[in-house]
CSV table of C-alpha atoms in Angstrom, one decimal:
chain,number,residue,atom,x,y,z
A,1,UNK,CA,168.7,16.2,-128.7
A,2,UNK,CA,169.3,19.3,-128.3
A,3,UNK,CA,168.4,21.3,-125.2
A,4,UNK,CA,164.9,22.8,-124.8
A,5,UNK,CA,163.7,24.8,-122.2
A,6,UNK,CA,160.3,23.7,-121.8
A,7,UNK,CA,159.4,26.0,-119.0
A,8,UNK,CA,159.4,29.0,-121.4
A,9,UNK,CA,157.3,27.7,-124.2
A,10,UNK,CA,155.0,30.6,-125.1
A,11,UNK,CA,151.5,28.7,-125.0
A,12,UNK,CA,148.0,29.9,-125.6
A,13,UNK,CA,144.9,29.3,-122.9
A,14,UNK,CA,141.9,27.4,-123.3
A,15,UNK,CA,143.0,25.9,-126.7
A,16,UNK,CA,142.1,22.6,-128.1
A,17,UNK,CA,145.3,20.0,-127.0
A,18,UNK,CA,146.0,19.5,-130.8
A,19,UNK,CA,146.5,23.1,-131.4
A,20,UNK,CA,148.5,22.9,-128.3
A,21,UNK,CA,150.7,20.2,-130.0
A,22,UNK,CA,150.9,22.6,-133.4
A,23,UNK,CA,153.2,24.7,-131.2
A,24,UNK,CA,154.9,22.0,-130.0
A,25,UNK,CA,156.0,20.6,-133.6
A,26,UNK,CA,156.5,24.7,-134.9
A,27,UNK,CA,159.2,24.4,-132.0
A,28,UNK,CA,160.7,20.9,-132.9
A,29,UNK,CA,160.9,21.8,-136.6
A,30,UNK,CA,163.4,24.9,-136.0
A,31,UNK,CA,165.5,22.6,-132.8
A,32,UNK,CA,165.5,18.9,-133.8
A,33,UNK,CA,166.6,18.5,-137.0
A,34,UNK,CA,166.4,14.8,-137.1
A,35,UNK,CA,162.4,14.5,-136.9
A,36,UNK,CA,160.3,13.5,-139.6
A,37,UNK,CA,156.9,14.1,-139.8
A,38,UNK,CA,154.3,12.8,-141.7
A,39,UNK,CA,150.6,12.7,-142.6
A,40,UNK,CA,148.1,12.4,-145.2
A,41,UNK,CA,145.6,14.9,-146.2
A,42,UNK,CA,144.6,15.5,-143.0
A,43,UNK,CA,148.0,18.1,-141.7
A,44,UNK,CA,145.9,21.1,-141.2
A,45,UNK,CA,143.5,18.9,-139.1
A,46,UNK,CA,145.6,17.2,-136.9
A,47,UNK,CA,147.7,20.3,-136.8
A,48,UNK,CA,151.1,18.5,-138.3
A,49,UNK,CA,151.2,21.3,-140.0
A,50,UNK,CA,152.8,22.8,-136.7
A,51,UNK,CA,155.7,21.3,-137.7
A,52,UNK,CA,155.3,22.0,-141.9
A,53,UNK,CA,155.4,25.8,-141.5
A,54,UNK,CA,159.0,25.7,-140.6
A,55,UNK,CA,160.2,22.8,-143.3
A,56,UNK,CA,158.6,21.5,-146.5
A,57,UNK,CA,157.6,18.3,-147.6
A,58,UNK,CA,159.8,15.5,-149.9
A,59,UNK,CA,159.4,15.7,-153.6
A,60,UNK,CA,161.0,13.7,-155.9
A,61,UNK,CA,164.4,14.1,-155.8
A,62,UNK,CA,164.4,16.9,-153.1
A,63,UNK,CA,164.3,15.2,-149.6
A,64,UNK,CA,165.8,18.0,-148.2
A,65,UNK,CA,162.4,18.7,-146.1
A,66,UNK,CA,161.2,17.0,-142.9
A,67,UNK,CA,157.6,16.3,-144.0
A,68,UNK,CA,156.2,13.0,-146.0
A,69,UNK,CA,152.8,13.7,-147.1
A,70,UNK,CA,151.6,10.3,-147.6
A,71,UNK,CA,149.2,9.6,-150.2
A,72,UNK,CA,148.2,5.8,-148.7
A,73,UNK,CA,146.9,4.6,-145.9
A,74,UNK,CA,147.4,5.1,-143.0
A,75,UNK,CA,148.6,1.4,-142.2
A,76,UNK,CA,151.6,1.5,-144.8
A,77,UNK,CA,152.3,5.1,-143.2
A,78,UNK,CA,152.7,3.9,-140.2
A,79,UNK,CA,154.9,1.3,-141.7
A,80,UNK,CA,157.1,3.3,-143.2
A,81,UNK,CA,157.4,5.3,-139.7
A,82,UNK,CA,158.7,1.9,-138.0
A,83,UNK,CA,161.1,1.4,-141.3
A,84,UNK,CA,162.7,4.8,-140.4
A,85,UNK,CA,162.8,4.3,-136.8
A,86,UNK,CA,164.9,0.4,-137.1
A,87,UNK,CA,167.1,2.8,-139.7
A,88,UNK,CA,168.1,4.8,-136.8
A,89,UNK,CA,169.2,8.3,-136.5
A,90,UNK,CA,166.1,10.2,-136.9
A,91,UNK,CA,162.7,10.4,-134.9
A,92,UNK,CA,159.7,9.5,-137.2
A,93,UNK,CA,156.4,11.3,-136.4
A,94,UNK,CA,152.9,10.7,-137.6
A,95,UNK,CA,149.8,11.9,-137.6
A,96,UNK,CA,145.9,11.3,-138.1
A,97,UNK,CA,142.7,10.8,-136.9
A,98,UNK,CA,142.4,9.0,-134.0
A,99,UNK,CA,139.7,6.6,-135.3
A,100,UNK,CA,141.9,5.6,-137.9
A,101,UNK,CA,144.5,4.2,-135.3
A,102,UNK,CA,142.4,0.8,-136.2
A,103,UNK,CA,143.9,0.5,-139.4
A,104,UNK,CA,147.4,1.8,-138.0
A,105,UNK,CA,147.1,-1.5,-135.1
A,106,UNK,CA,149.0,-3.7,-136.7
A,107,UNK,CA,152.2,-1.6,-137.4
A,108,UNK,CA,151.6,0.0,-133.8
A,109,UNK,CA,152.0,-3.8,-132.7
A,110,UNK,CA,155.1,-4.0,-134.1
A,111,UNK,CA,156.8,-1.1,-133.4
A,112,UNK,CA,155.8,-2.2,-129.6
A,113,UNK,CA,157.5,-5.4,-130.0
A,114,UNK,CA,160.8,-4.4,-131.3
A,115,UNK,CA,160.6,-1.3,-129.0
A,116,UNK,CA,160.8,1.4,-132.1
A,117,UNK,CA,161.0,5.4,-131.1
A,118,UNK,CA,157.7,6.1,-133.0
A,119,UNK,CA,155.3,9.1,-131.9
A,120,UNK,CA,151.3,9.0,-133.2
A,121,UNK,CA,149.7,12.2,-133.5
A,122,UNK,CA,146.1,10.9,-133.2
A,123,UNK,CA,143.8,13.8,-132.9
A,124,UNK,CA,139.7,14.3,-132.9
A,125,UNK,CA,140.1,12.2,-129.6
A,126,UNK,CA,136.1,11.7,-128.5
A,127,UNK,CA,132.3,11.8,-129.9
A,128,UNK,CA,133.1,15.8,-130.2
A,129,UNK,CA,134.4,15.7,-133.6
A,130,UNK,CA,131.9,18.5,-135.1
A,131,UNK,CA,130.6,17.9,-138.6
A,132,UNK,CA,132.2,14.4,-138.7
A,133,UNK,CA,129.7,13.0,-137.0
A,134,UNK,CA,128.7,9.6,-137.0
A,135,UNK,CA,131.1,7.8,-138.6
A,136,UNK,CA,134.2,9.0,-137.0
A,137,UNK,CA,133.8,9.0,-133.2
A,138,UNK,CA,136.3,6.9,-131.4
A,139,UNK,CA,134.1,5.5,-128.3
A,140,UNK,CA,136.3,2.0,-127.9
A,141,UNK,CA,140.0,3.3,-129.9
A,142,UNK,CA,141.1,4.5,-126.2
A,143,UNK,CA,140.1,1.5,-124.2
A,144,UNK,CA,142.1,-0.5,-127.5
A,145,UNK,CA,144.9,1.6,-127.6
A,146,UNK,CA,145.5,1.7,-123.9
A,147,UNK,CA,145.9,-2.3,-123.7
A,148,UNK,CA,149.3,-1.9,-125.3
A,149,UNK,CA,150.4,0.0,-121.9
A,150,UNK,CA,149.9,-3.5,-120.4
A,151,UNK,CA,151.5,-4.9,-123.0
A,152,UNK,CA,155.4,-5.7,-121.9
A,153,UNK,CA,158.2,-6.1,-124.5
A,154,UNK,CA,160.9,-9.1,-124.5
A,155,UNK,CA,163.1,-6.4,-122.1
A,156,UNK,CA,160.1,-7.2,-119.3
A,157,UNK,CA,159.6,-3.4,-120.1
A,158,UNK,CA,156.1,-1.4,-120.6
A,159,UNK,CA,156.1,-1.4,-124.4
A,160,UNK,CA,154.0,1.7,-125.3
A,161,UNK,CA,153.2,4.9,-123.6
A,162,UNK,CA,149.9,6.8,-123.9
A,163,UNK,CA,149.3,10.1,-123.0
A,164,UNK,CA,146.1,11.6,-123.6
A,165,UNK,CA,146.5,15.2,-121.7
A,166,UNK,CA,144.3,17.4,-120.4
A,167,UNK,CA,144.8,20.9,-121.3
A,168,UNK,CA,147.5,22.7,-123.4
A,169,UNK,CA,150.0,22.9,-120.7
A,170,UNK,CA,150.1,19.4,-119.8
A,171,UNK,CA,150.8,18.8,-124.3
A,172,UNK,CA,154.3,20.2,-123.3
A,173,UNK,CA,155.5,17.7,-121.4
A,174,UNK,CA,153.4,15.2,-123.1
A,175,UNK,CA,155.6,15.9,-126.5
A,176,UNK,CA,158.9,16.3,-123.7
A,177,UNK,CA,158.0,12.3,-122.9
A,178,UNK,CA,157.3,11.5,-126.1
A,179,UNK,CA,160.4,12.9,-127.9
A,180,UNK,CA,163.1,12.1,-124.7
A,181,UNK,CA,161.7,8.5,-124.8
A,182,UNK,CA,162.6,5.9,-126.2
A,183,UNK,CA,159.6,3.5,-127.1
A,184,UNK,CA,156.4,4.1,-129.0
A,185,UNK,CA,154.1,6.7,-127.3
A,186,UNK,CA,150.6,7.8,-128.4
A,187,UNK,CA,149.7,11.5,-127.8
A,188,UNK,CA,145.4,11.7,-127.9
A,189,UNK,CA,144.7,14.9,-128.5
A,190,UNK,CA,141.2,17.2,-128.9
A,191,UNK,CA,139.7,18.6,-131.7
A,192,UNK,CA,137.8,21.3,-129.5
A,193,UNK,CA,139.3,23.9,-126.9
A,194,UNK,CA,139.8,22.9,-123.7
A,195,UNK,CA,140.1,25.3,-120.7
A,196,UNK,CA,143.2,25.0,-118.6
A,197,UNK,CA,143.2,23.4,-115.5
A,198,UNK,CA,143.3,25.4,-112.2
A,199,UNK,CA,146.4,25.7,-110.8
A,200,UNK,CA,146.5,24.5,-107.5
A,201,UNK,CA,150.1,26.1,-106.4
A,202,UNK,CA,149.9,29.4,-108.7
A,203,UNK,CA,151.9,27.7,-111.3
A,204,UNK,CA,149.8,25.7,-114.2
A,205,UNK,CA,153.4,24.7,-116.2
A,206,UNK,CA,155.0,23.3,-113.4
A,207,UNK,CA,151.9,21.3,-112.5
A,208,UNK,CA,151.5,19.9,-115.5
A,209,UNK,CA,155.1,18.1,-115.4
A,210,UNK,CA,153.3,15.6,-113.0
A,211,UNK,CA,152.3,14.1,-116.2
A,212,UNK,CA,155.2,11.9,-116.5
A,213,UNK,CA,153.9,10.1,-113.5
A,214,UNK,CA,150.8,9.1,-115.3
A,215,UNK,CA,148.8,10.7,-113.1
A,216,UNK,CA,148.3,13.6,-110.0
A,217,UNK,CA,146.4,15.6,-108.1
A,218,UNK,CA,145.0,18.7,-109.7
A,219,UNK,CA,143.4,19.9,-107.1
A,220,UNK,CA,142.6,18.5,-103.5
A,221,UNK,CA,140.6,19.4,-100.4
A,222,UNK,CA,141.7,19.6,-96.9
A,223,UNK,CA,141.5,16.2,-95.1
A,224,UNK,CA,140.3,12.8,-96.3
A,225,UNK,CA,138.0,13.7,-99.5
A,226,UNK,CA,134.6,12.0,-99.9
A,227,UNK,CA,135.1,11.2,-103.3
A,228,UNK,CA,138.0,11.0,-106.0
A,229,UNK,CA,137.0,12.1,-109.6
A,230,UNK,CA,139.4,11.1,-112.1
A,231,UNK,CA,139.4,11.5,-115.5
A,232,UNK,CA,142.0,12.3,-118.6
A,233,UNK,CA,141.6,14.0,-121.3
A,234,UNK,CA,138.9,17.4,-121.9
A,235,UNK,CA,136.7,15.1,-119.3
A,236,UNK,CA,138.7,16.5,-116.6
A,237,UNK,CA,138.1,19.9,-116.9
A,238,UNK,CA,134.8,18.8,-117.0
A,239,UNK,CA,135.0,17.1,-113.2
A,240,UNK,CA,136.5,20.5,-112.1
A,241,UNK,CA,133.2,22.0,-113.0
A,242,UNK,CA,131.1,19.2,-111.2
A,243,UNK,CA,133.5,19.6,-108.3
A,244,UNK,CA,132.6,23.4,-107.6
A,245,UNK,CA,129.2,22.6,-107.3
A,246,UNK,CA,129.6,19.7,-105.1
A,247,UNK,CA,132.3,21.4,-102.9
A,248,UNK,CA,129.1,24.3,-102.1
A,249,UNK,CA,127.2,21.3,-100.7
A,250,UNK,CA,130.2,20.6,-98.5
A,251,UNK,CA,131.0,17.6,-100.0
A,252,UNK,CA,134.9,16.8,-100.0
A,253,UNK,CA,136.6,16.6,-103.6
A,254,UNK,CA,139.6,15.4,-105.1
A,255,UNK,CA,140.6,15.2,-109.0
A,256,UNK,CA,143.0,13.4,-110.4
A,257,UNK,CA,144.0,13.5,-114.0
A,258,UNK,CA,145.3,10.3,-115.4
A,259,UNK,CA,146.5,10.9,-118.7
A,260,UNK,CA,148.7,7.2,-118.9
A,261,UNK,CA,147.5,4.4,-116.9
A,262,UNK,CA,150.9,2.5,-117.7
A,263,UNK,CA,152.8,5.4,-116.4
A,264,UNK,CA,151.1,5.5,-113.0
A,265,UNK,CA,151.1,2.1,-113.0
A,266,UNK,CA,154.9,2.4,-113.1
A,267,UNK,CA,155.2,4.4,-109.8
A,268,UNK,CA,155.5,2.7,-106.5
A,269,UNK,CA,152.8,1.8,-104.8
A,270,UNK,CA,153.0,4.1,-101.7
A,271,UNK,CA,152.4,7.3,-104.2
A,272,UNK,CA,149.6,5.2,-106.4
A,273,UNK,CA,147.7,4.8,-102.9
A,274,UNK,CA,148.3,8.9,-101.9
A,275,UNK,CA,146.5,10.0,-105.6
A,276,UNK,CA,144.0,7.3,-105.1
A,277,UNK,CA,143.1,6.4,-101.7
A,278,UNK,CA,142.1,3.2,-100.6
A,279,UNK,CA,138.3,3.3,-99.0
A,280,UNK,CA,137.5,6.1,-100.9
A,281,UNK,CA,134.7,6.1,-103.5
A,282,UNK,CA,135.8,7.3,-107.1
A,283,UNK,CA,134.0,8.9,-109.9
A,284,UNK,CA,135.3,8.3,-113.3
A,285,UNK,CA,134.9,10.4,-116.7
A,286,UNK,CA,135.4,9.4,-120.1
A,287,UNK,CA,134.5,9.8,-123.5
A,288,UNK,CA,135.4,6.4,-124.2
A,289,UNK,CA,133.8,3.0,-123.3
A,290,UNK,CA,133.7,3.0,-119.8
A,291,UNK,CA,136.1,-0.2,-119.1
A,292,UNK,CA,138.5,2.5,-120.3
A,293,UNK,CA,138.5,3.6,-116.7
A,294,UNK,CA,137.6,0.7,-115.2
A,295,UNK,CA,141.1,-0.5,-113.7
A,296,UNK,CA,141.7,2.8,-111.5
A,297,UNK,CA,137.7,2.9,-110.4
A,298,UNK,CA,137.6,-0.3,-109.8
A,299,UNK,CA,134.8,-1.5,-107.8
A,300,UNK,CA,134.2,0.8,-105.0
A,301,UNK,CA,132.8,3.7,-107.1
A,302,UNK,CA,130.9,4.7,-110.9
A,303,UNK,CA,132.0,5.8,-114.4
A,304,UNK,CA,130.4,7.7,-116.9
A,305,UNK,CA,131.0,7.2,-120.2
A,306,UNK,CA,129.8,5.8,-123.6
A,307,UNK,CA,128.5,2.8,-124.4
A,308,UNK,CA,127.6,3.9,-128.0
A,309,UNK,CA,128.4,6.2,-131.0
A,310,UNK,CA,126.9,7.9,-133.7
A,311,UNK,CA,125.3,11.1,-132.7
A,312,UNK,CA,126.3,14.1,-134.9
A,313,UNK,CA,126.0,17.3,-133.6
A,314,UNK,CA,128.5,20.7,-132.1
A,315,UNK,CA,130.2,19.2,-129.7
A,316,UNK,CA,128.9,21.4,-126.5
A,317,UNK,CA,125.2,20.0,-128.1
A,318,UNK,CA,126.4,16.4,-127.5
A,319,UNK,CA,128.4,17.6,-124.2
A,320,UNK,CA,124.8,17.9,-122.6
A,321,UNK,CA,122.8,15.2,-124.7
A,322,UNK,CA,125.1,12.8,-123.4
A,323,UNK,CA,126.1,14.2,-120.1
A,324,UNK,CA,129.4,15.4,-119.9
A,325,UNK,CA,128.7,18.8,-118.4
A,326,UNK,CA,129.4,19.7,-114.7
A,327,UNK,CA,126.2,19.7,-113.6
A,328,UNK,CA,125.5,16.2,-114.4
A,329,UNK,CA,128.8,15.3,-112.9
A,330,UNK,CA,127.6,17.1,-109.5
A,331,UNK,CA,124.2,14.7,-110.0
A,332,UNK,CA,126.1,11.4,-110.3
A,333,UNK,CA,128.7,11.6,-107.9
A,334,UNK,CA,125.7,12.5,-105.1
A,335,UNK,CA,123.9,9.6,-106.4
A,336,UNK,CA,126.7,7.6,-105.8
A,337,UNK,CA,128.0,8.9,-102.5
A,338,UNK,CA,124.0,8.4,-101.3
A,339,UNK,CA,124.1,4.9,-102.6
């Protein structure tokens, strides 16, 4: 691998994670020359075409390109992904929706098992997938996807790594995991822009490398807080919001983004109980089915999330249909804290 300095990534604001991850792959296509990427008809929607601007795709007899445009499903691409990686030598990437990960399970299974160096691009993360609408809304794919973290290989080793992050800065060292690791990692990413996440020191990029841990502190109060939100994802930009309003009523706040449950999982248990403190009520956001959060909220606290799909509409129309605006946030957590 050659060496990338990560800390000088020139990176837009407020952009949607998988446009965040386009920049990513433009910058892996001109340094690694052993990745591959590949994707269907769908590169200038999950933004593998990041990585096709600086390469071109196989043809027959010309596989001097990086790219595979795969004209099958996304099942026997993901196949051929794991047949690359047990070649060896280069680092196969692919891309697609993330509803279709369903199809992709069984070869995802696999590449678990036998511990392959596969990275999924799986983008249009939540319900806010625009004119897609109904049909294409992942509400349970997370919850899914995220029991493979638990899932240990024949090494006794967590088998996959899933990283859904939260703004664009925390993409960089998503793709930095993903690429320096060396087992199959899912990156989730949004279809719509996402603002970035305060930064709590003055310095948003270095935060963000906190992301290896699986999850942090994004921002805290001053002594023991009232309430923990937690959330990963566009969700937590959304509890920062909610947390504003609830910090004018006095009320103590700290959030926590959690983009991989197996990576925090992974840290000792002294750091685990200083992002989430014992005793102290927690407030969990996600666009998923709610169980998604349900091992880090456990009991002592409330999630919001969905327990259906189907509604088609802009996404910041559904954002307050559903409830996943600030000032609902603010509503629920002092319903819950009154409770």
């Amino acid at each position: 691998m050659p060496k990338i300095n990560y800390s000088s990534v020139e990176m837009k604001e407020n952009i949607a994670t998988r446009a965040a991850s386009a920049t990513m792959l433009g910058l892996y296509a001109q340094k690694v020359e052993n990745m591959i990427v590949a994707s269907a008809d769908l590169s200038n929607s999950d933004k593998t075409d990041g990585f096709l601007k600086y390469t071109k795709a196989f043809k027959k007899g010309d596989f001097s390109g990086q790219f595979l445009q795969i004209g099958v499903s996304e099942l026997t691409m993901a196949c051929i992904m794991n047949g690359m990686a047990l070649h060896g030598g280069v680092i196969p990437v692919c891309g697609t929706f993330f509803v279709f990960s369903d199809y992709m399970k069984p070869a995802v299974r696999l590449a678990a098992l036998m511990n392959l160096h596969v990275i999924y691009v799986w983008t249009h993360d939540s319900f806010r997938v625009g004119e897609d609408g109904p049909t294409h809304q992942p509400v349970e794919h997370e919850a899914q996807i995220r029991l493979l973290e638990h899932l240990h290989n024949h090494k006794g080793k967590r088998s996959t790594v899933v990283l859904r992050p939260a703004d664009a800065e925390e993409t960089i060292y998503a793709w930095k995991a993903a690429v320096e690791g060396n087992r199959p990692t899912a990156l989730i990413l949004s279809r719509q822009n996402i603002n970035n996440l305060p930064a709590a020191s003055g310095n948003r990029r270095k935060e963000a490398q906190q992301i290896t841990k699986g999850g942090y502190i994004v921002s805290d109060c001053k002594g023991k807080p009232n309430v923990v939100m937690l959330a990963s994802g566009s969700e937590v930009a959304t509890l920062v919001e909610g947390a504003e309003k609830l910090e004018k009523e006095g009320i103590k706040v700290r959030i926590v983004s959690v983009p991989s449950e197996g990576l925090f999982r992974d840290q000792k248990a002294d750091y685990q109980d200083s992002v989430l403190p014992k005793g102290v009520k927690r407030f969990g956001l996600t666009s998923g089915l709610p169980v998604t959060l349900q091992g880090l909220v456990g009991d002592n606290g409330a999630i919001h999330g969905m327990p259906s799909f189907g509604y088609s509409a802009p996404y910041k129309v559904l954002d307050q249909k559903l409830g996943f605006t600030g000032d609902n946030v603010y509503k629920l957590v002092k319903k819950m804290i009154k409770d």
